[in-house]
Amino acid sequence: DAGITQSPRYKITETGRQVTLMCHQTWSHSYMFWYRQDLGHGLRLIYYSAAADITDKGEVPDGYVVSRSKTENFPLTLESATRSQTSVYFCASRRGVKETQYFGPGTRLLVL
Amino acid sequence: AQKITQTQPGMFVQEKEAVTLDCTYDTSDPSYGLFWYKQPSSGEMIFLIYQGSYDQQNATEGRYSLNFQKARKSANLVISASQLGDSAMYFCAMRGAGSTDSWGKLQFGAGTQVVVTP
């Protein structure tokens, strides 16, 4: 049971570059989420998806783009990375009657 | 708008003692869910316990219990018999429901850092 995987786990990039963070889940859950975690802010929702080809913005979507052509994949793209996007990014999917979200291991992104 | 507040930025607890982590919330939804997650120093987010707004009993999962006081809008996590491995950041989160949030999005508190000492 692989659950949710994220790749890469660590990424260093430069300002202005495009970066894509991958998220893959093996449970076939409909709902998937992207969060970023910063000191002092806890976790904040970037984008979410209810199914393939259905996505919507969260609390902090600016500078990010998502797509979901397949249920199991939910990539997050930083179109032109900025230093303020240095963060830890978590992907999650939701399952069960309690609608519990289960998280991937996270991607640590450093933008220089 | 929903809001989650964790007022304790950090706390020390001695091994084998119980510890209570505070969480208050604000929502206008009659139906909602409350979650606690643990984040150890390795960074992963681990689901601990869930309480539904209509649940009559306080949730329990092993050494974790949730002290749910609906009228006061609080959902405190109690960890009994603390262990060194309980040292971590703990997050309270809320999921709305119904017309205001059919997506089941989570809103998180800022977290409480717990350090268990021998």
Tab-separated table of C-alpha atoms in Angstrom:
chain	number	residue	atom	x	y	z
A	1	ASP	CA	0.000	0.000	0.000
A	2	ALA	CA	2.091	2.913	-1.294
A	3	GLY	CA	-0.463	5.612	-0.410
A	4	ILE	CA	0.641	9.040	-1.508
A	5	THR	CA	4.050	9.735	-2.940
A	6	GLN	CA	5.592	13.060	-3.783
A	7	SER	CA	8.544	13.823	-5.997
A	8	PRO	CA	11.044	15.236	-5.783
A	9	ARG	CA	11.478	15.193	-2.021
A	10	TYR	CA	13.982	18.043	-2.184
A	11	LYS	CA	14.399	20.670	-4.881
A	12	ILE	CA	16.605	23.701	-5.291
A	13	THR	CA	15.794	26.073	-8.108
A	14	GLU	CA	16.411	29.637	-9.157
A	15	THR	CA	14.095	32.593	-9.334
A	16	GLY	CA	12.140	32.669	-12.566
A	17	ARG	CA	12.375	28.964	-13.367
A	18	GLN	CA	9.361	26.737	-13.810
A	19	VAL	CA	9.108	23.897	-11.313
A	20	THR	CA	6.655	21.015	-11.170
A	21	LEU	CA	6.005	19.058	-8.009
A	22	MET	CA	4.467	15.664	-8.515
A	23	CYS	CA	1.875	13.917	-6.401
A	24	HIS	CA	0.680	10.380	-6.975
A	25	GLN	CA	-1.829	8.361	-4.965
A	26	THR	CA	-2.618	4.673	-5.262
A	27	TRP	CA	-6.019	4.743	-3.548
A	28	SER	CA	-8.058	6.236	-6.426
A	29	HIS	CA	-9.426	8.896	-4.088
A	30	SER	CA	-11.453	11.562	-5.800
A	31	TYR	CA	-10.380	14.501	-3.669
A	32	MET	CA	-6.816	15.759	-3.634
A	33	PHE	CA	-5.212	18.845	-2.107
A	34	TRP	CA	-2.004	20.856	-2.182
A	35	TYR	CA	-0.800	22.736	0.886
A	36	ARG	CA	2.253	24.760	1.691
A	37	GLN	CA	3.759	24.946	5.146
A	38	ASP	CA	5.660	27.987	6.338
A	39	LEU	CA	6.858	28.959	9.790
A	40	GLY	CA	4.223	31.005	11.539
A	41	HIS	CA	1.479	30.138	9.043
A	42	GLY	CA	0.834	26.470	9.611
A	43	LEU	CA	-0.508	24.746	6.501
A	44	ARG	CA	-2.321	26.765	3.890
A	45	LEU	CA	-4.339	25.382	1.015
A	46	ILE	CA	-3.073	26.222	-2.469
A	47	TYR	CA	-5.359	24.228	-4.785
A	48	TYR	CA	-7.696	21.298	-4.562
A	49	SER	CA	-9.435	18.898	-6.883
A	50	ALA	CA	-12.655	16.916	-6.632
A	51	ALA	CA	-11.956	14.647	-9.602
A	52	ALA	CA	-10.035	14.490	-12.848
A	53	ASP	CA	-10.360	17.820	-14.678
A	54	ILE	CA	-12.086	19.496	-11.699
A	55	THR	CA	-9.864	21.862	-9.744
A	56	ASP	CA	-10.282	25.059	-7.785
A	57	LYS	CA	-8.243	27.642	-5.940
A	58	GLY	CA	-7.544	27.565	-2.235
A	59	GLU	CA	-6.306	30.266	0.095
A	60	VAL	CA	-2.946	31.037	-1.577
A	61	PRO	CA	-3.136	30.130	-5.300
A	62	ASP	CA	-1.170	33.007	-6.848
A	63	GLY	CA	1.867	31.840	-8.797
A	64	TYR	CA	0.722	28.213	-8.947
A	65	VAL	CA	-1.024	26.111	-11.560
A	66	VAL	CA	-2.472	22.609	-11.204
A	67	SER	CA	-3.799	20.003	-13.550
A	68	ARG	CA	-5.449	16.665	-13.060
A	69	SER	CA	-5.826	14.603	-16.179
A	70	LYS	CA	-5.791	11.320	-14.237
A	71	THR	CA	-7.369	10.565	-10.868
A	72	GLU	CA	-4.114	9.330	-9.365
A	73	ASN	CA	-1.924	12.307	-10.286
A	74	PHE	CA	-2.145	15.914	-9.153
A	75	PRO	CA	0.928	17.926	-10.199
A	76	LEU	CA	1.570	21.434	-8.901
A	77	THR	CA	3.510	23.832	-11.125
A	78	LEU	CA	5.239	27.020	-10.102
A	79	GLU	CA	5.176	28.941	-13.362
A	80	SER	CA	7.987	31.359	-12.476
A	81	ALA	CA	9.427	30.578	-9.069
A	82	THR	CA	9.954	33.350	-6.547
A	83	ARG	CA	11.855	33.333	-3.252
A	84	SER	CA	8.570	33.653	-1.378
A	85	GLN	CA	7.629	30.218	-2.714
A	86	THR	CA	10.412	28.615	-0.692
A	87	SER	CA	8.407	26.268	1.480
A	88	VAL	CA	7.466	22.701	2.268
A	89	TYR	CA	4.709	21.448	-0.013
A	90	PHE	CA	2.311	18.708	1.003
A	91	CYS	CA	-0.099	16.809	-1.158
A	92	ALA	CA	-3.066	15.076	0.448
A	93	SER	CA	-5.990	12.925	-0.566
A	94	ARG	CA	-9.231	12.368	1.254
A	95	ARG	CA	-10.996	9.146	2.075
A	96	GLY	CA	-13.527	7.539	4.343
A	97	VAL	CA	-16.803	8.595	5.896
A	98	LYS	CA	-14.895	10.978	8.147
A	99	GLU	CA	-13.345	12.532	5.041
A	100	THR	CA	-9.937	12.334	6.614
A	101	GLN	CA	-7.060	13.776	4.633
A	102	TYR	CA	-3.909	11.698	4.400
A	103	PHE	CA	-0.702	13.422	3.498
A	104	GLY	CA	2.264	12.630	1.347
A	105	PRO	CA	5.791	12.977	2.757
A	106	GLY	CA	6.232	16.535	1.488
A	107	THR	CA	8.597	18.308	-0.901
A	108	ARG	CA	11.096	20.809	0.454
A	109	LEU	CA	11.579	23.550	-2.139
A	110	LEU	CA	14.267	26.205	-1.959
A	111	VAL	CA	14.138	29.058	-4.446
A	112	LEU	CA	17.399	30.983	-4.715
B	1	ALA	CA	-15.317	32.271	7.737
B	2	GLN	CA	-13.808	29.393	9.640
B	3	LYS	CA	-10.956	29.893	12.044
B	4	ILE	CA	-8.782	27.608	14.156
B	5	THR	CA	-6.765	28.883	17.112
B	6	GLN	CA	-4.018	27.091	18.992
B	7	THR	CA	-2.816	29.388	21.733
B	8	GLN	CA	0.102	27.304	23.018
B	9	PRO	CA	3.138	27.718	20.771
B	10	GLY	CA	5.149	25.199	22.776
B	11	MET	CA	5.199	23.137	25.915
B	12	PHE	CA	7.317	20.707	27.863
B	13	VAL	CA	5.887	17.587	29.410
B	14	GLN	CA	7.541	14.917	31.469
B	15	GLU	CA	7.529	11.338	30.291
B	16	LYS	CA	4.520	9.319	31.528
B	17	GLU	CA	2.513	12.437	32.301
B	18	ALA	CA	-0.624	13.523	30.464
B	19	VAL	CA	-0.688	16.668	28.359
B	20	THR	CA	-3.567	18.716	26.997
B	21	LEU	CA	-3.224	20.716	23.805
B	22	ASP	CA	-5.743	23.485	23.329
B	23	CYS	CA	-7.720	24.139	20.185
B	24	THR	CA	-10.626	26.522	19.705
B	25	TYR	CA	-12.545	27.019	16.517
B	26	ASP	CA	-15.080	29.300	14.993
B	27	THR	CA	-17.567	28.322	12.331
B	28	SER	CA	-21.138	29.018	11.337
B	29	ASP	CA	-21.574	25.558	9.837
B	30	PRO	CA	-23.771	23.237	11.897
B	31	SER	CA	-21.905	20.254	10.494
B	32	TYR	CA	-18.126	20.113	10.686
B	33	GLY	CA	-15.235	17.843	11.530
B	34	LEU	CA	-12.245	18.392	13.756
B	35	PHE	CA	-8.905	16.660	13.260
B	36	TRP	CA	-5.591	16.449	15.010
B	37	TYR	CA	-2.356	15.747	13.188
B	38	LYS	CA	1.134	15.059	14.482
B	39	GLN	CA	4.245	16.261	12.700
B	40	PRO	CA	7.471	14.795	14.083
B	41	SER	CA	10.852	16.266	13.259
B	42	SER	CA	11.042	14.017	10.197
B	43	GLY	CA	8.336	16.193	8.676
B	44	GLU	CA	5.459	13.894	7.749
B	45	MET	CA	1.891	14.715	8.740
B	46	ILE	CA	0.281	11.895	10.688
B	47	PHE	CA	-3.460	11.744	11.312
B	48	LEU	CA	-4.271	11.098	14.968
B	49	ILE	CA	-7.940	11.537	15.744
B	50	TYR	CA	-11.265	12.840	14.426
B	51	GLN	CA	-14.357	14.329	16.061
B	52	GLY	CA	-17.559	15.039	14.179
B	53	SER	CA	-19.758	17.906	15.288
B	54	TYR	CA	-22.712	15.579	15.809
B	55	ASP	CA	-20.767	12.899	17.642
B	56	GLN	CA	-22.190	12.412	21.107
B	57	GLN	CA	-19.087	10.844	22.581
B	58	ASN	CA	-15.584	12.239	22.762
B	59	ALA	CA	-13.291	10.507	20.298
B	60	THR	CA	-10.531	8.251	21.543
B	61	GLU	CA	-7.689	6.497	19.718
B	62	GLY	CA	-5.310	4.638	21.985
B	63	ARG	CA	-3.485	7.188	24.141
B	64	TYR	CA	-5.155	10.069	22.313
B	65	SER	CA	-8.502	11.482	23.303
B	66	LEU	CA	-10.352	14.551	22.221
B	67	ASN	CA	-12.092	16.710	24.810
B	68	PHE	CA	-14.890	18.129	22.685
B	69	GLN	CA	-16.888	20.985	24.199
B	70	LYS	CA	-19.231	22.087	21.459
B	71	ALA	CA	-20.806	25.041	23.277
B	72	ARG	CA	-17.373	26.458	24.010
B	73	LYS	CA	-16.136	25.578	20.505
B	74	SER	CA	-13.109	23.792	21.799
B	75	ALA	CA	-11.538	20.497	20.773
B	76	ASN	CA	-8.569	19.858	23.014
B	77	LEU	CA	-6.269	16.903	22.424
B	78	VAL	CA	-5.250	14.889	25.457
B	79	ILE	CA	-2.213	12.623	25.237
B	80	SER	CA	-2.034	10.243	28.148
B	81	ALA	CA	1.167	8.662	29.457
B	82	SER	CA	3.485	10.725	27.260
B	83	GLN	CA	6.375	8.997	25.582
B	84	LEU	CA	9.595	10.423	24.171
B	85	GLY	CA	8.284	9.629	20.710
B	86	ASP	CA	5.400	12.032	21.275
B	87	SER	CA	7.778	14.959	20.870
B	88	ALA	CA	6.441	16.693	17.774
B	89	MET	CA	4.385	19.555	16.434
B	90	TYR	CA	0.655	19.014	16.782
B	91	PHE	CA	-1.906	20.644	14.525
B	92	CYS	CA	-5.609	21.061	15.008
B	93	ALA	CA	-7.666	21.321	11.824
B	94	MET	CA	-11.301	21.793	10.907
B	95	ARG	CA	-13.308	20.694	7.924
B	96	GLY	CA	-16.489	22.467	7.074
B	97	ALA	CA	-19.464	20.905	5.402
B	98	GLY	CA	-22.651	21.804	3.678
B	99	SER	CA	-23.264	24.847	1.594
B	100	THR	CA	-20.217	26.773	2.742
B	101	ASP	CA	-17.685	24.064	2.024
B	102	SER	CA	-18.714	21.053	0.012
B	103	TRP	CA	-15.119	20.319	-0.860
B	104	GLY	CA	-14.164	19.290	2.647
B	105	LYS	CA	-11.186	21.614	2.771
B	106	LEU	CA	-9.148	21.691	5.962
B	107	GLN	CA	-8.164	24.817	7.798
B	108	PHE	CA	-5.235	24.415	10.180
B	109	GLY	CA	-4.167	26.075	13.388
B	110	ALA	CA	-0.610	27.322	13.816
B	111	GLY	CA	0.399	24.263	15.811
B	112	THR	CA	1.799	23.464	19.258
B	113	GLN	CA	5.340	22.133	19.689
B	114	VAL	CA	5.502	19.438	22.366
B	115	VAL	CA	8.768	18.305	23.897
B	116	VAL	CA	8.663	15.244	26.120
B	117	THR	CA	11.479	15.099	28.659
B	118	PRO	CA	12.774	11.986	30.465
